[in-house]
Each structure stands twice: as structure tokens, then as C-alpha cells.
mmCIF file of C-alpha atoms in Angstrom:
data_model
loop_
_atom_site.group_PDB
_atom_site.id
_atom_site.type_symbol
_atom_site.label_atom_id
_atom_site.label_comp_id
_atom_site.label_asym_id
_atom_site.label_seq_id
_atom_site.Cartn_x
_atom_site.Cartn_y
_atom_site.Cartn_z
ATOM 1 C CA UNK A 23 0.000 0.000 0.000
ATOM 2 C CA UNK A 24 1.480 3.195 -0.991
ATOM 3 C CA UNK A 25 1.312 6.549 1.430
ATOM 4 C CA UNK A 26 -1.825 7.438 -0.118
ATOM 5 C CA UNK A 27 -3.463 4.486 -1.555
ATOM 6 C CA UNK A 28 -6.713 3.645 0.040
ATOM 7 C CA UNK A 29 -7.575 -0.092 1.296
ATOM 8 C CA UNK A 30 -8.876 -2.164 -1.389
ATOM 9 C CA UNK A 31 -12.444 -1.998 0.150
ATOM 10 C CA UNK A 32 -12.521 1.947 0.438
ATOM 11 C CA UNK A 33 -14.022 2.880 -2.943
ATOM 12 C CA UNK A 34 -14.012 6.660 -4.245
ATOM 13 C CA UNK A 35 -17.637 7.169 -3.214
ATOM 14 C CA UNK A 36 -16.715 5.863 0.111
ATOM 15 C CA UNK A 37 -13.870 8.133 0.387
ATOM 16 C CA UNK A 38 -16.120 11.076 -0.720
ATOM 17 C CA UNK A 39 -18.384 10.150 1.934
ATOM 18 C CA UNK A 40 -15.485 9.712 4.911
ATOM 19 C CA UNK A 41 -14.770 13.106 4.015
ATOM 20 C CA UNK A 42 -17.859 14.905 4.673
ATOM 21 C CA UNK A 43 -18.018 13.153 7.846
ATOM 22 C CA UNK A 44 -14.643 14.562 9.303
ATOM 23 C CA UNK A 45 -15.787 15.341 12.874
ATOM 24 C CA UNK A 46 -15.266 19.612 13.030
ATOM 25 C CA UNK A 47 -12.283 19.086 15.678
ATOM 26 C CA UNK A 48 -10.107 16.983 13.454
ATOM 27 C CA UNK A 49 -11.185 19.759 10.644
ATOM 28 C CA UNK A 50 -9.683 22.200 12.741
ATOM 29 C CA UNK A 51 -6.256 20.127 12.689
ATOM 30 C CA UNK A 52 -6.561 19.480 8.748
ATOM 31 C CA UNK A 53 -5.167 23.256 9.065
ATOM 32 C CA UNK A 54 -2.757 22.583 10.836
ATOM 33 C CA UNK A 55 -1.307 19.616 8.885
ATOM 34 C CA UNK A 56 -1.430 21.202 5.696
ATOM 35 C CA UNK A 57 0.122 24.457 7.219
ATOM 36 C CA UNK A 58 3.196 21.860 7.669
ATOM 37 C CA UNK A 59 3.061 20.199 5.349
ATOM 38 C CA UNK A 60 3.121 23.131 2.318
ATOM 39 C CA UNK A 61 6.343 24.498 4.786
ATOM 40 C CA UNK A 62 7.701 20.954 3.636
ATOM 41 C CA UNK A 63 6.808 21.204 0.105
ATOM 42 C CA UNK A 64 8.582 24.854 0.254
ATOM 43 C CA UNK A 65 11.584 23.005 2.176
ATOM 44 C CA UNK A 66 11.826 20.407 -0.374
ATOM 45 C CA UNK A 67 11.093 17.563 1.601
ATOM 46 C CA UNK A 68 9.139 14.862 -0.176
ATOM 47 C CA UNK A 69 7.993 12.384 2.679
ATOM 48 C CA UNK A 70 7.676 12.973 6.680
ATOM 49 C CA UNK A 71 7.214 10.255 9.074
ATOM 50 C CA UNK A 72 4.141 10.280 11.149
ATOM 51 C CA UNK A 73 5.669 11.558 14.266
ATOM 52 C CA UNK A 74 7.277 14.522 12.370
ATOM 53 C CA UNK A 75 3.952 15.926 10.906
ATOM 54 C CA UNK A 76 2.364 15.579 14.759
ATOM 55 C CA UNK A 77 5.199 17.840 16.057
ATOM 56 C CA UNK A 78 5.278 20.294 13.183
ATOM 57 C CA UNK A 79 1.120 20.368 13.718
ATOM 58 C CA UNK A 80 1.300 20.052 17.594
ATOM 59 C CA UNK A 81 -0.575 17.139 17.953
ATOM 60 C CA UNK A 82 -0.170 13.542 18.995
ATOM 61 C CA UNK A 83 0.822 10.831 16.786
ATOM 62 C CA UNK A 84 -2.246 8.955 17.420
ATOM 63 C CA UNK A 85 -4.250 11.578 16.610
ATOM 64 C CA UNK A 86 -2.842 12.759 13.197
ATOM 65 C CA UNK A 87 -3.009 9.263 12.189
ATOM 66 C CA UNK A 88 -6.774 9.008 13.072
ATOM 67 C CA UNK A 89 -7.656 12.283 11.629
ATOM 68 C CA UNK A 90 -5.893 11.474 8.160
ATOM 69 C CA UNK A 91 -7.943 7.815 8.100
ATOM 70 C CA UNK A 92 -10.865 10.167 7.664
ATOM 71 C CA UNK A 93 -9.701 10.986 4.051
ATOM 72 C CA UNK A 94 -8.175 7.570 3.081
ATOM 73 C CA UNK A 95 -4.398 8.237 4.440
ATOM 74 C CA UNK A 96 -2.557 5.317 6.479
ATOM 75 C CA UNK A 97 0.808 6.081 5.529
ATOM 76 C CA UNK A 98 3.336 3.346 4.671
ATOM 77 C CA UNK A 99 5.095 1.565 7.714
ATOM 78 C CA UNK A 100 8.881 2.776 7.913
ATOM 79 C CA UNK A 101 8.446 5.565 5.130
ATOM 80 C CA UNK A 102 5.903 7.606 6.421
ATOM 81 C CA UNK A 103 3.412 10.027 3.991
ATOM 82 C CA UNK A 104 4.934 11.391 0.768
ATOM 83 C CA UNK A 105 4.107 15.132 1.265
ATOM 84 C CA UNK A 106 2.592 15.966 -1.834
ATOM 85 C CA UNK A 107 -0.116 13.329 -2.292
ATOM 86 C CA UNK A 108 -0.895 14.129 1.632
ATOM 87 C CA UNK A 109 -1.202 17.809 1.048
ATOM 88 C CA UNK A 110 -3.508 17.405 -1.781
ATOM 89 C CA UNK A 111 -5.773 14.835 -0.316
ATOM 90 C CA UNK A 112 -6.177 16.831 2.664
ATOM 91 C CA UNK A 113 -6.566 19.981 0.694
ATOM 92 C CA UNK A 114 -9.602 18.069 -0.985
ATOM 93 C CA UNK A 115 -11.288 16.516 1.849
ATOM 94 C CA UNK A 116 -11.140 20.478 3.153
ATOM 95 C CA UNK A 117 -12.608 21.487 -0.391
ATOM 96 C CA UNK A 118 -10.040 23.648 -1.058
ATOM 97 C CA UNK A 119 -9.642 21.971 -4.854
ATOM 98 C CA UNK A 120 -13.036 24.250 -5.741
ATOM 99 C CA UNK A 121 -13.235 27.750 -7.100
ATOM 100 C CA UNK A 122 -13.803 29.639 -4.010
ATOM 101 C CA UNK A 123 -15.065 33.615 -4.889
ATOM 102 C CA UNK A 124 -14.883 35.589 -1.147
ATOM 103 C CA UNK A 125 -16.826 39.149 -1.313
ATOM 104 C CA UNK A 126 -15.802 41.037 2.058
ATOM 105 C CA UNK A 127 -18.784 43.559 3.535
ATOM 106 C CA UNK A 128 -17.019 46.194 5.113
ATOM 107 C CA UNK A 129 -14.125 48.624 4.001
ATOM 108 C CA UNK A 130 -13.205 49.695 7.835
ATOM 109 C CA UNK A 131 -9.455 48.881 8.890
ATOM 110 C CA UNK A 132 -10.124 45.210 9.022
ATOM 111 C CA UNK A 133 -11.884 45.175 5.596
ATOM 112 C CA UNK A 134 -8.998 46.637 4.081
ATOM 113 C CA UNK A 135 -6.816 44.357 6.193
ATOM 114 C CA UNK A 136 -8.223 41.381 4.817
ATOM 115 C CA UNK A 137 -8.751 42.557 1.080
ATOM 116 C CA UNK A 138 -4.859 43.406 1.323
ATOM 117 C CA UNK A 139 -3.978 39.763 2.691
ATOM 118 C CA UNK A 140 -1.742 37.838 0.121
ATOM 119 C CA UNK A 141 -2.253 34.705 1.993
ATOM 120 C CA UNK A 142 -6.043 33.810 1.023
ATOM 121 C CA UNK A 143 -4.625 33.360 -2.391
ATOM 122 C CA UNK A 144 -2.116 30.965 -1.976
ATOM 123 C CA UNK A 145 -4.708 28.897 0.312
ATOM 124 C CA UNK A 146 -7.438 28.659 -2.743
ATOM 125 C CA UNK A 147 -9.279 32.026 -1.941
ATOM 126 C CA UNK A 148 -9.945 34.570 -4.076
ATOM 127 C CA UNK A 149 -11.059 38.025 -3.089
ATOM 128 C CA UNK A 150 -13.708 39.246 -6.077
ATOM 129 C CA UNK A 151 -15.066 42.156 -3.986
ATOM 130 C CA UNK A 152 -15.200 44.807 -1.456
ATOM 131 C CA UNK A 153 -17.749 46.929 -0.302
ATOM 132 C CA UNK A 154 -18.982 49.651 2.203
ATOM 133 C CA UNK A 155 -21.391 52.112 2.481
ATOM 134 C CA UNK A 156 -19.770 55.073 3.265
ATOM 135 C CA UNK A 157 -19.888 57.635 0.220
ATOM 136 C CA UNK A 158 -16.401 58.939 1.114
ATOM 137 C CA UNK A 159 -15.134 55.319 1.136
ATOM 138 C CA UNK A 160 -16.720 53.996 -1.832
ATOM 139 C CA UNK A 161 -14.817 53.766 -5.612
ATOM 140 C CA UNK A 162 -11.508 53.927 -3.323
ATOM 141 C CA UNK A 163 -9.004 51.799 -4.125
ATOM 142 C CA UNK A 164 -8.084 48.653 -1.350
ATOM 143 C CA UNK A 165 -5.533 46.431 -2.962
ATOM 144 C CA UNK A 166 -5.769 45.717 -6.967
ATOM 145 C CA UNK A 167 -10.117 45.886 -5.850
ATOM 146 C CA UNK A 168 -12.169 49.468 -6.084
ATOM 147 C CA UNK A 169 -14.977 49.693 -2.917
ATOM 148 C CA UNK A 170 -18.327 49.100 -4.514
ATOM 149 C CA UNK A 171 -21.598 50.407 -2.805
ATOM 150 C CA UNK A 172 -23.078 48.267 -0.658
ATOM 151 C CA UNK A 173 -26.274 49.255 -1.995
ATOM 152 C CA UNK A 174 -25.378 47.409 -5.364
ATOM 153 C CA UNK A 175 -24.163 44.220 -3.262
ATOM 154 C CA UNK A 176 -26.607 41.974 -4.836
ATOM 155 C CA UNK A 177 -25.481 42.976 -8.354
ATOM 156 C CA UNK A 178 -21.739 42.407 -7.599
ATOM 157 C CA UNK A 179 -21.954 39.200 -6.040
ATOM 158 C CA UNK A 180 -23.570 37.772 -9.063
ATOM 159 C CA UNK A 181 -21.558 39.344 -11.307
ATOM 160 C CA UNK A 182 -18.312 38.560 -9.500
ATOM 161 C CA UNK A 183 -19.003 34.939 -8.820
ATOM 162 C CA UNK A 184 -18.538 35.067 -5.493
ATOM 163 C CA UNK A 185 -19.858 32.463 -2.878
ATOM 164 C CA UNK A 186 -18.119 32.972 0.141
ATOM 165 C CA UNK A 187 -18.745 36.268 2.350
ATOM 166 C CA UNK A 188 -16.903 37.637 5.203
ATOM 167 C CA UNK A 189 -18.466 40.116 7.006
ATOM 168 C CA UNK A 190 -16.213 43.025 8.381
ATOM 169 C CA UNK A 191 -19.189 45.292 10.022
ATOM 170 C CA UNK A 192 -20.611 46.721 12.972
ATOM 171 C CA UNK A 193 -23.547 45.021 15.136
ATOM 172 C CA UNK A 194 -26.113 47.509 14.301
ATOM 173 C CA UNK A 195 -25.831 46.484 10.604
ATOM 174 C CA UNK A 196 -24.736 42.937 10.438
ATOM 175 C CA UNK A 197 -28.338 41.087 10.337
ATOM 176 C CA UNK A 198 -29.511 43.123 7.781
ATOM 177 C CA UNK A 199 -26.276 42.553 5.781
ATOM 178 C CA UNK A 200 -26.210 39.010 6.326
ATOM 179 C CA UNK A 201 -29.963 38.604 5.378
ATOM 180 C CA UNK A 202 -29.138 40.254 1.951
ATOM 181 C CA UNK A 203 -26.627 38.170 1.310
ATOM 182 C CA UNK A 204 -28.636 34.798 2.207
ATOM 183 C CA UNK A 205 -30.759 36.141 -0.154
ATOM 184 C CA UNK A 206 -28.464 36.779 -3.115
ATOM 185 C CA UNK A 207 -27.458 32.975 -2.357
ATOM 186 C CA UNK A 208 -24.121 32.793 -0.170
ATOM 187 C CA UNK A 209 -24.278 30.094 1.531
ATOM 188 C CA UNK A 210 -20.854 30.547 3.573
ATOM 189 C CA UNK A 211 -20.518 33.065 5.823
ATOM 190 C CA UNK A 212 -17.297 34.437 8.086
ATOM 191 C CA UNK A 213 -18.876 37.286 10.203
ATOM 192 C CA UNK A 214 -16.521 39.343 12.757
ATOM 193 C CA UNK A 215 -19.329 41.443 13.550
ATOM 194 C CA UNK A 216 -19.523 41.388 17.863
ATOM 195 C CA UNK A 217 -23.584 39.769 17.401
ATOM 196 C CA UNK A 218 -24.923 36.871 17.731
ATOM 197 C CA UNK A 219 -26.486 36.213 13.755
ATOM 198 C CA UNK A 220 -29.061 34.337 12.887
ATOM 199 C CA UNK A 221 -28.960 32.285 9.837
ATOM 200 C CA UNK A 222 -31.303 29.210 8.388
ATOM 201 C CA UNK A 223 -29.779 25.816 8.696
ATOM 202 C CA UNK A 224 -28.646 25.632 5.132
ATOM 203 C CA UNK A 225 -26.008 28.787 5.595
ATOM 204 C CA UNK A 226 -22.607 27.641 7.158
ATOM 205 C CA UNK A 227 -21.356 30.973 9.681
ATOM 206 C CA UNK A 228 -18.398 30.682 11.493
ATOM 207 C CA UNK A 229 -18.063 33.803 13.728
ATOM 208 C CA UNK A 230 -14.817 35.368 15.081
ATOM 209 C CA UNK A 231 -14.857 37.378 18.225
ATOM 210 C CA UNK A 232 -11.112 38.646 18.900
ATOM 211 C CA UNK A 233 -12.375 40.123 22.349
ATOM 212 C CA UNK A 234 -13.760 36.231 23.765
ATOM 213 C CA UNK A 235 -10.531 34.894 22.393
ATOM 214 C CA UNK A 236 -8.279 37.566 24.341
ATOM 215 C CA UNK A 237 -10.344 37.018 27.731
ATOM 216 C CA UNK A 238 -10.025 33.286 26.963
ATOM 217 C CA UNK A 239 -6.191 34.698 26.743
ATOM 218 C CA UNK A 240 -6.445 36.419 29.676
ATOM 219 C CA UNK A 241 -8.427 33.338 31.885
ATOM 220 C CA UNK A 242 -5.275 30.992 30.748
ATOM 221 C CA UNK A 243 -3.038 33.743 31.624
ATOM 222 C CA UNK A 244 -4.088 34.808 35.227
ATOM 223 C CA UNK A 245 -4.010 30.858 35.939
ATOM 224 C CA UNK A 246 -0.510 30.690 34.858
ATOM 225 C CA UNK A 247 0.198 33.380 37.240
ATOM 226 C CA UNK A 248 -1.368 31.681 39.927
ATOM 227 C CA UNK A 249 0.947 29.097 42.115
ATOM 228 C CA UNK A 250 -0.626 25.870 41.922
ATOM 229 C CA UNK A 251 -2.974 26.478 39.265
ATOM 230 C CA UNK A 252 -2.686 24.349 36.348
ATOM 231 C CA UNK A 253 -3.429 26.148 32.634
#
């Protein structure tokens, strides 16, 4: 069996189907071992044992190899996982082999940010779009983009292709943003709006809130501090 060849019982549907069942915590390390595992493709390296992926991904070796059974990866005793085949399954399983269009709502300082970020690129992402509705802010440049109007965000996002949205706006707005773009048929959502959104089971949100993660920070961090507290 090579480093990526499935068992002989594991069929391509069945594969297919492992994939969508990846539990979300082992998504989460997916990241992380394709994160190393492209910094081995830039290194050169062509396989890594098990042991050395867990390390470079901070995980256990147990662990990596049960998340990477979930898209058809054992790895080949005494030679480990050739790094390219690995990085490309995984990339799959994580849909990142698709033609992903990302329209970001919100030309403040982390709009820009994020429209300026050369990494979404090089992970599969394409940024098609910016837009606020600020008259002063809109048909300024942001990157190689121009702000469009918010009020024309239906328009763009069909024109553009896009069918990922991240959402870079205040609370008081943010419903009625997302809502719109339901509507115009995103289906995949990043919001770092500080609200709570509602969305119908079909949408896929994932929500970043910078402030919970620093007092999350800040609960680890007192503990440290603490003698005889564990973090």
C-alpha cells in the first residue's frame, strides 16, 4: 500500500463520503497539517514520518493518524506520507480543490486588512469584492479591488461569482447585511461582527470574536500566574 493508496475496500464514493463526515475538531487540525506540510513542500522535503507531521502540527501521533484515516491516508510503515499526495488529499477533503469567490462587507481597517492579505490566495481564496457604504469610502481603491456600494451588493456578487462572504461590520448592521446576502445565495458566511447572527440551517457561519478569544487569553493567563494552578 502506498502513502496514499486507500484499502482495497474503500471505494471513491466511500472516500467522498469519509470526508464529509470529518468530525469539526479533526477539521480544525486538517489546518494545521497542511500548514506543515506546504512548509515541507517549500523546504523540499518529499515524505515525513508520522511523528514529524504531529510535532510540526502540535498534535499527537495517534491523533494525526486518526484524523488522516478520515480521508483515506494510512501512511506506509517505515516511510511515512509522501508530502505531496498528503497535502492534496487533505486539501480536498477540506474542499479547497473548488473555485472559491470571497466578497468582504465592510471597508473599515479590518476590511482593508483582509482585502490586502496575500495569503487567502495561496490557500485557494480569491477576493472578487469589497464593499462599504460610506460615500467617502466607496470607488476607493483597497488592494488591486475598487470599494463598490453596498447598496449594489446583490449585483456584484452575481456578477463577480462570489460564494463565500466575510463580514467586516458593525452590530447595528450585520443582520440586515447578512440577510441580503442569504438572499443573493451565499451560503458561507465568516462574520466578525460582535452579534450573535441568525442564519437558516442551510447557511454555514463561522463567527470570530477577537475580544472572547483575548479574555479566553487572559483566563489561561491569570491561571498561569497563579501558584498551583494548572493552565
Amino acid at each position: 500500500m502506498t502513502a496514499l493508496e486507500p484499502s482495497p475496500k474503500a471505494t471513491t464514493g466511500d472516500q467522498e463520503s469519509a470526508a464529509k463526515q470529518i468530525p469539526p475538531a479533526a477539521v480544525a487540525r486538517m489546518t494545521l497539517y497542511l500548514r506543515a506540510l506546504n512548509s515541507l513542500l517549500a523546504e523540499g522535503v518529499e515524505r515525513v514520518s508520522s511523528e514529524a507531521l504531529a510535532e510540526a502540527s502540535g498534535v499527537s501521533s495517534s491523533t494525526l493518524r486518526k484524523d488522516l484515516s478520515y480521508v483515506g491516508s494510512y501512511g506506509t510503515r517505515g516511510v511515512g506520507y509522501e508530502v505531496q499526495n498528503l497535502s492534496r488529499h487533505i486539501a480536498a477533503a477540506l474542499g479547497l480543490t473548488h473555485d472559491w469567490k470571497v466578497a468582504i462587507v465592510g471597508a473599515g481597517n479590518l476590511g482593508k486588512a483582509l482585502a490586502r492579505y496575500g495569503g487567502f490566495e495561496s490557500r485557494g481564496f480569491d477576493v472578487v469584492a469589497i464593499f462599504d457604504a460610506d460615500p467617502m469610502v466607496i470607488g476607493n481603491e483597497v488592494g488591486w479591488l475598487r470599494v463598490s456600494d453596498s447598496a449594489e451588493l446583490e449585483r456584484v456578487l452575481e456578477r463577480t461569482g462570489a460564494n463565500m462572504v466575510v463580514l467586516a461590520l458593525p452590530a447595528t448592521v450585520a443582520q440586515e447585511v447578512c440577510d441580503r446576502v442569504i438572499a443573493a445565495g451565499i451560503r458561507s458566511i465568516l462574520s466578525f461582527a460582535p452579534v450573535l447572527l441568525q442564519v437558516p440551517p442551510h447557511v454555514n457561519l463561522r463567527k470570530v470574536d477577537m475580544a472572547t478569544e483575548l479574555q479566553i487569553l487572559a483566563y489561561h493567563a491569570q491561571r498561569a500566574q497563579t501558584p498551583g494552578q494548572a493552565v
